[in-house]
mmCIF file of C-alpha atoms and ligand atoms in Angstrom:
data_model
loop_
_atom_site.group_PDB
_atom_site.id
_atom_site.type_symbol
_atom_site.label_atom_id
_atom_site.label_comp_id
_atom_site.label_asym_id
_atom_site.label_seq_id
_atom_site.Cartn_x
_atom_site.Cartn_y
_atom_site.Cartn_z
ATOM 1 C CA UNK A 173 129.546 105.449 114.521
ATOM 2 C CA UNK A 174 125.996 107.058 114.434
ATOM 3 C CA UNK A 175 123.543 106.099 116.560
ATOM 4 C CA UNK A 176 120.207 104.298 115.039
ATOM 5 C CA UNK A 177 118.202 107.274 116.793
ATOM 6 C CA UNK A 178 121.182 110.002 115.139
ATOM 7 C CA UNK A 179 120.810 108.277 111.991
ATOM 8 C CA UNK A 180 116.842 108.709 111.892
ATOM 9 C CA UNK A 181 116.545 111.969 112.924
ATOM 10 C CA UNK A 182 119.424 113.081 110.244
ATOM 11 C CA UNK A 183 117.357 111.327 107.689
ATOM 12 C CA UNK A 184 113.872 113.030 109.170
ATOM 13 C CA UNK A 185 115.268 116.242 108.960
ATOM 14 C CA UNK A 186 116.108 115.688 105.227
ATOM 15 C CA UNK A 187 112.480 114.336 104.308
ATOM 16 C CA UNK A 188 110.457 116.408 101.764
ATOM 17 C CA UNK A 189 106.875 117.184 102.977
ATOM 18 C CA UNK A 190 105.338 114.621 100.706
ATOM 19 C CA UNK A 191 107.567 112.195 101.339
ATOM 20 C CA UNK A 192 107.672 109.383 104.659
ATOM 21 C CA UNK A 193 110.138 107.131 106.560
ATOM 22 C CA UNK A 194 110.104 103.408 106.450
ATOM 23 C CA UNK A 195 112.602 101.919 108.577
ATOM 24 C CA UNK A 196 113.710 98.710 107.202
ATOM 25 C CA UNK A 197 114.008 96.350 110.088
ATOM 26 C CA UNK A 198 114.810 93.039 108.123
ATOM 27 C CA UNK A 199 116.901 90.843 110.238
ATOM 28 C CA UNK A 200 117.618 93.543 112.798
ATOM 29 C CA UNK A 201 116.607 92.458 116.594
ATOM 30 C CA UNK A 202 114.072 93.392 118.698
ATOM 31 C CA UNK A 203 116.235 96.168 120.291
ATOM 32 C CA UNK A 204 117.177 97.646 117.328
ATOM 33 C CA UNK A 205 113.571 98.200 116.745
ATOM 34 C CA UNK A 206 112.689 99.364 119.789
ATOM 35 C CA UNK A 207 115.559 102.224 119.545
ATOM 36 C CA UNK A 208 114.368 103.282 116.264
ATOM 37 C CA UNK A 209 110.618 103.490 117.762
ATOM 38 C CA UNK A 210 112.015 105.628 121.026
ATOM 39 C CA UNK A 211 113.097 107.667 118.125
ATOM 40 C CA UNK A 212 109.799 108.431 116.766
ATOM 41 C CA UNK A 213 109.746 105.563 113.988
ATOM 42 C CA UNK A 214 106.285 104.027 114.073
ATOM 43 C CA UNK A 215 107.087 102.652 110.410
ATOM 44 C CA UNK A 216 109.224 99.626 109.703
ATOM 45 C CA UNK A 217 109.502 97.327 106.972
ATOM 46 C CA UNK A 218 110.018 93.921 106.472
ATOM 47 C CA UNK A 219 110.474 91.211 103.882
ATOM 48 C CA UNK A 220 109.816 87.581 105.830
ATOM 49 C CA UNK A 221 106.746 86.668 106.478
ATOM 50 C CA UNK A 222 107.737 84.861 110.097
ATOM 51 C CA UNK A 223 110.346 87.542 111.016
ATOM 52 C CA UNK A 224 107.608 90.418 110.944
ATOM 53 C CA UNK A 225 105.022 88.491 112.651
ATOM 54 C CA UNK A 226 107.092 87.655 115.005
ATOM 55 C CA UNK A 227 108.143 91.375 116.434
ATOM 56 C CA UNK A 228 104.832 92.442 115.796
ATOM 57 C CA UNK A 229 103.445 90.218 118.321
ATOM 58 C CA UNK A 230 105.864 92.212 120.866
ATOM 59 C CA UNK A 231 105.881 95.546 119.671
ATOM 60 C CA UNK A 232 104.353 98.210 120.985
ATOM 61 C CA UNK A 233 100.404 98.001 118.668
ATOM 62 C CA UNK A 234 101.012 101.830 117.256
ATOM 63 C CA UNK A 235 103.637 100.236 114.922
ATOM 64 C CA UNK A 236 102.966 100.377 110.814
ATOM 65 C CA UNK A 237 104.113 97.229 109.189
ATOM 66 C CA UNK A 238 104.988 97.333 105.457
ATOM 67 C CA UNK A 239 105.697 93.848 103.470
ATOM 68 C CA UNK A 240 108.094 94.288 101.246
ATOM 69 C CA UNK A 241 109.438 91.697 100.054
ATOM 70 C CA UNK A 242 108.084 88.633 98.020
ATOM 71 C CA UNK A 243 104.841 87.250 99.427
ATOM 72 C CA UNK A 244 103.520 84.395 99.280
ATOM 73 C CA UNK A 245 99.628 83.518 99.108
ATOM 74 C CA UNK A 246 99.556 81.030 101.363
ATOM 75 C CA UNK A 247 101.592 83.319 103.963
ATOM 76 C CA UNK A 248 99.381 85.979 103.801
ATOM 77 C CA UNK A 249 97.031 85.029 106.625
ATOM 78 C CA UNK A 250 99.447 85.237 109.203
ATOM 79 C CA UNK A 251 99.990 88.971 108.526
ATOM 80 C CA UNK A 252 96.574 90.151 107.397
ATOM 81 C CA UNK A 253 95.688 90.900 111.124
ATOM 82 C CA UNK A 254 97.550 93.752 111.403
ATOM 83 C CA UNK A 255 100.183 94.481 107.981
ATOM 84 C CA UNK A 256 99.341 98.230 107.066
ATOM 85 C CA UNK A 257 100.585 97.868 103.537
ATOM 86 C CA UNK A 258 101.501 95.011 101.265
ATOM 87 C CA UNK A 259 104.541 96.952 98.525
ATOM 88 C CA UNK A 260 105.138 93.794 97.234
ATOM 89 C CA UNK A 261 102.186 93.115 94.751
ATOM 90 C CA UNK A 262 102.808 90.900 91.330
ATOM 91 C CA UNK A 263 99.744 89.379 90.343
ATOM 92 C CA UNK A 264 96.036 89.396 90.723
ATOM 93 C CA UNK A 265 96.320 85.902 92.499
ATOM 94 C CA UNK A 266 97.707 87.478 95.394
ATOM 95 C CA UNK A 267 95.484 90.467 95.379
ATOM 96 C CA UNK A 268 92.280 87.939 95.232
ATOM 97 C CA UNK A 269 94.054 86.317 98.520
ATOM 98 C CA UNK A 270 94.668 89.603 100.522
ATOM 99 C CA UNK A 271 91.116 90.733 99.966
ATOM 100 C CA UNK A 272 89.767 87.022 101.171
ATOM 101 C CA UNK A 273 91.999 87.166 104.196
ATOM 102 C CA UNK A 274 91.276 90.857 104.735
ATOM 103 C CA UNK A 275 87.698 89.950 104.526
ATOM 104 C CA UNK A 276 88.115 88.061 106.929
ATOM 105 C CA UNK A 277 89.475 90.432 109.403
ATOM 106 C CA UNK A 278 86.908 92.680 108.665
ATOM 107 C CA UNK A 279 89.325 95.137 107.225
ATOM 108 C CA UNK A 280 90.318 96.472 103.890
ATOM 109 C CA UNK A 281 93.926 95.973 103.283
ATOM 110 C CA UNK A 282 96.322 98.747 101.236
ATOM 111 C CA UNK A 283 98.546 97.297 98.103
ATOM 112 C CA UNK A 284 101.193 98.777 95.955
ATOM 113 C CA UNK A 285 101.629 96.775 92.555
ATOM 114 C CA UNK A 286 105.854 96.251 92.485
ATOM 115 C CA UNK A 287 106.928 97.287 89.051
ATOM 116 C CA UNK A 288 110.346 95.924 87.267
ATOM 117 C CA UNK A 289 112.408 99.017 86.748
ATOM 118 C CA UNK A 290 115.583 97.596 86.930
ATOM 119 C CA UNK A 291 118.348 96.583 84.059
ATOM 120 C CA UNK A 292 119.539 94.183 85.961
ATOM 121 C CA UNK A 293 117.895 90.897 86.154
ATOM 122 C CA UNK A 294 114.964 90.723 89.034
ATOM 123 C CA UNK A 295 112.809 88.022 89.410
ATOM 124 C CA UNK A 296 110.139 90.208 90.577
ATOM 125 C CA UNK A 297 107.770 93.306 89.564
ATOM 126 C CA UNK A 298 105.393 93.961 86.724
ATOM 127 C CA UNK A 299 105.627 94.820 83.400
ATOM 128 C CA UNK A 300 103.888 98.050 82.549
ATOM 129 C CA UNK A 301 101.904 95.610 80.255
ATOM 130 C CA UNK A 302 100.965 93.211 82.817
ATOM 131 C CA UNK A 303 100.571 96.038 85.461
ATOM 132 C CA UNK A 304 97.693 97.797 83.196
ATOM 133 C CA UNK A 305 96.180 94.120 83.127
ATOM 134 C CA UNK A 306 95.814 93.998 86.724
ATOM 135 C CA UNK A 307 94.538 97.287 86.494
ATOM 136 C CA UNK A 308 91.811 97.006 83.754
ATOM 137 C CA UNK A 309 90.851 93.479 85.276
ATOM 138 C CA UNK A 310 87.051 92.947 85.728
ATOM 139 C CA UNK A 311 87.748 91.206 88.544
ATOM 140 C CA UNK A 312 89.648 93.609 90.591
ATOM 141 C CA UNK A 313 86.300 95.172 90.923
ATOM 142 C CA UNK A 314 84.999 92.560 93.544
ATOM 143 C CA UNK A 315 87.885 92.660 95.337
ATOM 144 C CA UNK A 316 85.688 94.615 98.204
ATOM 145 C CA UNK A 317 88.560 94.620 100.316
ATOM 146 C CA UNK A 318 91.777 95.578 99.243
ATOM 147 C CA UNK A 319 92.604 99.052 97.713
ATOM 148 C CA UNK A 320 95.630 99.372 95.145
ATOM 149 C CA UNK A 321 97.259 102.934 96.426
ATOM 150 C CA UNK A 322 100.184 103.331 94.121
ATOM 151 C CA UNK A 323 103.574 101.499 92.954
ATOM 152 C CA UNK A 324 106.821 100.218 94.361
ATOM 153 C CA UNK A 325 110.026 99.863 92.302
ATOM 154 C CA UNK A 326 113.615 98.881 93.150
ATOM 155 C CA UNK A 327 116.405 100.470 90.821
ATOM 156 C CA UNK A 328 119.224 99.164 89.627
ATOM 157 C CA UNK A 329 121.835 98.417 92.148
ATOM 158 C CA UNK A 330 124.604 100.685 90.522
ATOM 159 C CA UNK A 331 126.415 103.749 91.495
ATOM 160 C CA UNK A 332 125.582 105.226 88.107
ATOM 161 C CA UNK A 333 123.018 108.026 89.250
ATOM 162 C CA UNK A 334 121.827 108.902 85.734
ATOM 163 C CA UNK A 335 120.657 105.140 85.563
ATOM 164 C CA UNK A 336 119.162 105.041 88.934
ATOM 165 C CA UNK A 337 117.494 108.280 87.952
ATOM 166 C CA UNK A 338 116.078 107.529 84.612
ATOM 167 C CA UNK A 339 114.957 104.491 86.391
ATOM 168 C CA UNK A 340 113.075 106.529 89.036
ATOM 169 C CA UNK A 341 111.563 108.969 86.694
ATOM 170 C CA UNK A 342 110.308 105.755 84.480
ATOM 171 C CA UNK A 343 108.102 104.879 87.440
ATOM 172 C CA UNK A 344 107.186 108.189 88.054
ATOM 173 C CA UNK A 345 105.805 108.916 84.792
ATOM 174 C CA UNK A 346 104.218 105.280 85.199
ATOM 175 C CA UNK A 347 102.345 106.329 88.432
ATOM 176 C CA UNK A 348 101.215 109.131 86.614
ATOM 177 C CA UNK A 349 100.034 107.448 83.860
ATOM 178 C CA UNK A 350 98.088 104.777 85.779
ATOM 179 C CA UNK A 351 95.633 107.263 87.405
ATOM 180 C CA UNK A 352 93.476 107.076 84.940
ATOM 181 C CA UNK A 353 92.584 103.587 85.837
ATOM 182 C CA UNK A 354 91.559 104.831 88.940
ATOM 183 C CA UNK A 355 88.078 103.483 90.368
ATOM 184 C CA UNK A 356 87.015 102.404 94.002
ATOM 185 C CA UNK A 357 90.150 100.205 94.204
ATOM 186 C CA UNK A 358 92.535 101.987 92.575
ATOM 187 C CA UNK A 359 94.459 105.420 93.382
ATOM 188 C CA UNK A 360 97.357 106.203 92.847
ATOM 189 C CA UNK A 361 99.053 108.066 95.730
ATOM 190 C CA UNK A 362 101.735 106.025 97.298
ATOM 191 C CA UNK A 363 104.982 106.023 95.203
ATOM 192 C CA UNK A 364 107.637 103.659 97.352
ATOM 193 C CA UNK A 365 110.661 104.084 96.136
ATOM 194 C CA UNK A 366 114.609 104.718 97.150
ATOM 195 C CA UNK A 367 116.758 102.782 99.771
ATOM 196 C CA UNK A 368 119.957 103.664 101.742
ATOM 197 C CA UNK A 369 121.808 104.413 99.003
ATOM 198 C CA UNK A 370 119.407 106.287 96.239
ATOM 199 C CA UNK A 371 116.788 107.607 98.448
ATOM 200 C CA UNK A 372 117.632 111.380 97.351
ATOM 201 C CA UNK A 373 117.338 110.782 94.105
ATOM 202 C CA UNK A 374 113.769 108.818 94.476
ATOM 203 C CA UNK A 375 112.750 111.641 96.688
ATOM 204 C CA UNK A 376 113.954 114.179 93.697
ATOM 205 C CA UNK A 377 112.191 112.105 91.463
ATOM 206 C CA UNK A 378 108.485 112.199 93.624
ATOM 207 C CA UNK A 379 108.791 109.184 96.125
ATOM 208 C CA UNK A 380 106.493 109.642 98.796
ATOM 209 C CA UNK A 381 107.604 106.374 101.190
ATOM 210 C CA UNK A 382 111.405 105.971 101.130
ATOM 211 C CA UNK A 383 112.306 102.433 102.746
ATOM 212 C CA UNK A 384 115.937 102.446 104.267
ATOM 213 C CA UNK A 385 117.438 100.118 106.523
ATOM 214 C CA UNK A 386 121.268 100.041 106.404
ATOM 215 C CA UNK A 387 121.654 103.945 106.765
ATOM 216 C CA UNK A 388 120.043 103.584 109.474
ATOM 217 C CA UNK A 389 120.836 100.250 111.251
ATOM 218 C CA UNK A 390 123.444 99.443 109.448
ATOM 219 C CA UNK A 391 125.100 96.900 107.511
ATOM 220 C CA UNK A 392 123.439 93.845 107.525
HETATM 221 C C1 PLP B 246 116.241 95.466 102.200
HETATM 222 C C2 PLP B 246 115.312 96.309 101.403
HETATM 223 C C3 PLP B 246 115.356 97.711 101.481
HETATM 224 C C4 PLP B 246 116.351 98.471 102.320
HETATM 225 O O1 PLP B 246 117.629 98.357 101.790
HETATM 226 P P1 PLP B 246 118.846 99.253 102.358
HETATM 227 O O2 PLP B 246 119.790 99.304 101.235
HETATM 228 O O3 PLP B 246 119.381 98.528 103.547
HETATM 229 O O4 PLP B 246 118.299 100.583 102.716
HETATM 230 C C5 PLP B 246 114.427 98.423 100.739
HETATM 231 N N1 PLP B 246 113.508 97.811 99.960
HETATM 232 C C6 PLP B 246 113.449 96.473 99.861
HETATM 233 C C7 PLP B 246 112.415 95.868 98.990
HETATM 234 C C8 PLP B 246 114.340 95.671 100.568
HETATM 235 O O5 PLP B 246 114.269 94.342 100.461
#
């Protein structure tokens, strides 16, 4: 079997220019981590809260940490110290949150709103309906401290690549649409999407942060 530090450089050497490397480090160890950072991964991504706070506090401090899974507002304190991007973003509750907490830190803190893509049933992500409200909110505009810098959308898990595809280009042309809503707060440059198993089609399709865990640490 591949190495974790194989594994990322194959998938380095396959990146387009636009596009970057999350490692997805969700209930991998501390070692596993620290392989993948030997390797020349200074990105990883997690989904808990407790779990990324908790390696943070030992990892080395030139590490990016992307939340992306479901977040909670009453959670985000104990990651708006150091997270460098929040994917995860489904309402303008939780944006009003991050920008107190990042206020706090003195800091303005980087958000992706997560749009529902998927066929399948999700419980989370947007609407394009109730993305655009977020967007044309007059409140977003006192939100000092936290910048919305593109979408994040998970597609269906399937191995039919036309759907994962159509999927991908539907957020695609959705990213493109939104920048006209762009303002002090809002642009749209960040496009997070594709995991282990549809990253080359999301990079086809314009991703510019892929997040992949199993191909690289694998199964979990
Ligand atoms: C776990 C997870 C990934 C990585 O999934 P793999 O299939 O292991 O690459 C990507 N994005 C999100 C939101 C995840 O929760």
């Amino acid at each position: 079997m591949p190495s974790i530090s194989e594994n990322i450089a194959l998938l380095e050497k396959g990146l387009k220019q636009e596009t970057k490397l999350i490692a997805v480090t969700k209930t991998k160890p501390v070692e596993a981590l620290l392989e993948a950072y030997s390797a020349g991964s200074k990105r990883f991504g997690e989904n808990k809260v407790q779990e990324m706070v908790s390696k943070q506090e030992v990892l080395p401090k030139d590490i990016e940490w992307h939340m992306i899974g479901h977040l909670q507002t009453n959670k985000v304190k104990y990651i708006a110290t150091f997270v460098t991007l929040v994917h995860s973003v489904d309402s303008i509750k939780l944006l009003k949150e991050i920008n107190k907490e990042a206020i706090k830190n003195n800091r303005t803190i980087d958000c992706l709103l997560q749009m529902y893509i998927a066929r399948e049933e999700t419980k989370f992500g947007l609407s394009e309906e109730e993305a655009i409200e977020i967007l044309n909110s007059s409140e977003l505009g006192s939100l000092e401290n936290i910048k919305i810098v593109g979408l994040m959308g998970m597609a269906s898990n399937t191995d039919n690549n036309e759907i994962i595809r159509s999927e991908f280009q539907g957020l695609k042309g959705l990213f493109e649409s939104f920048k006209k809503y762009e303002s002090a707060h809002i642009e749209m440059k960040e496009l997070s999407m594709g995991m282990s198993g549809d990253y080359e089609i999301a990079m086809e399709e314009g991703s510019t942060l892929i997040r992949v865990g199993s191909a690289i640490f694998g199964s979990r």
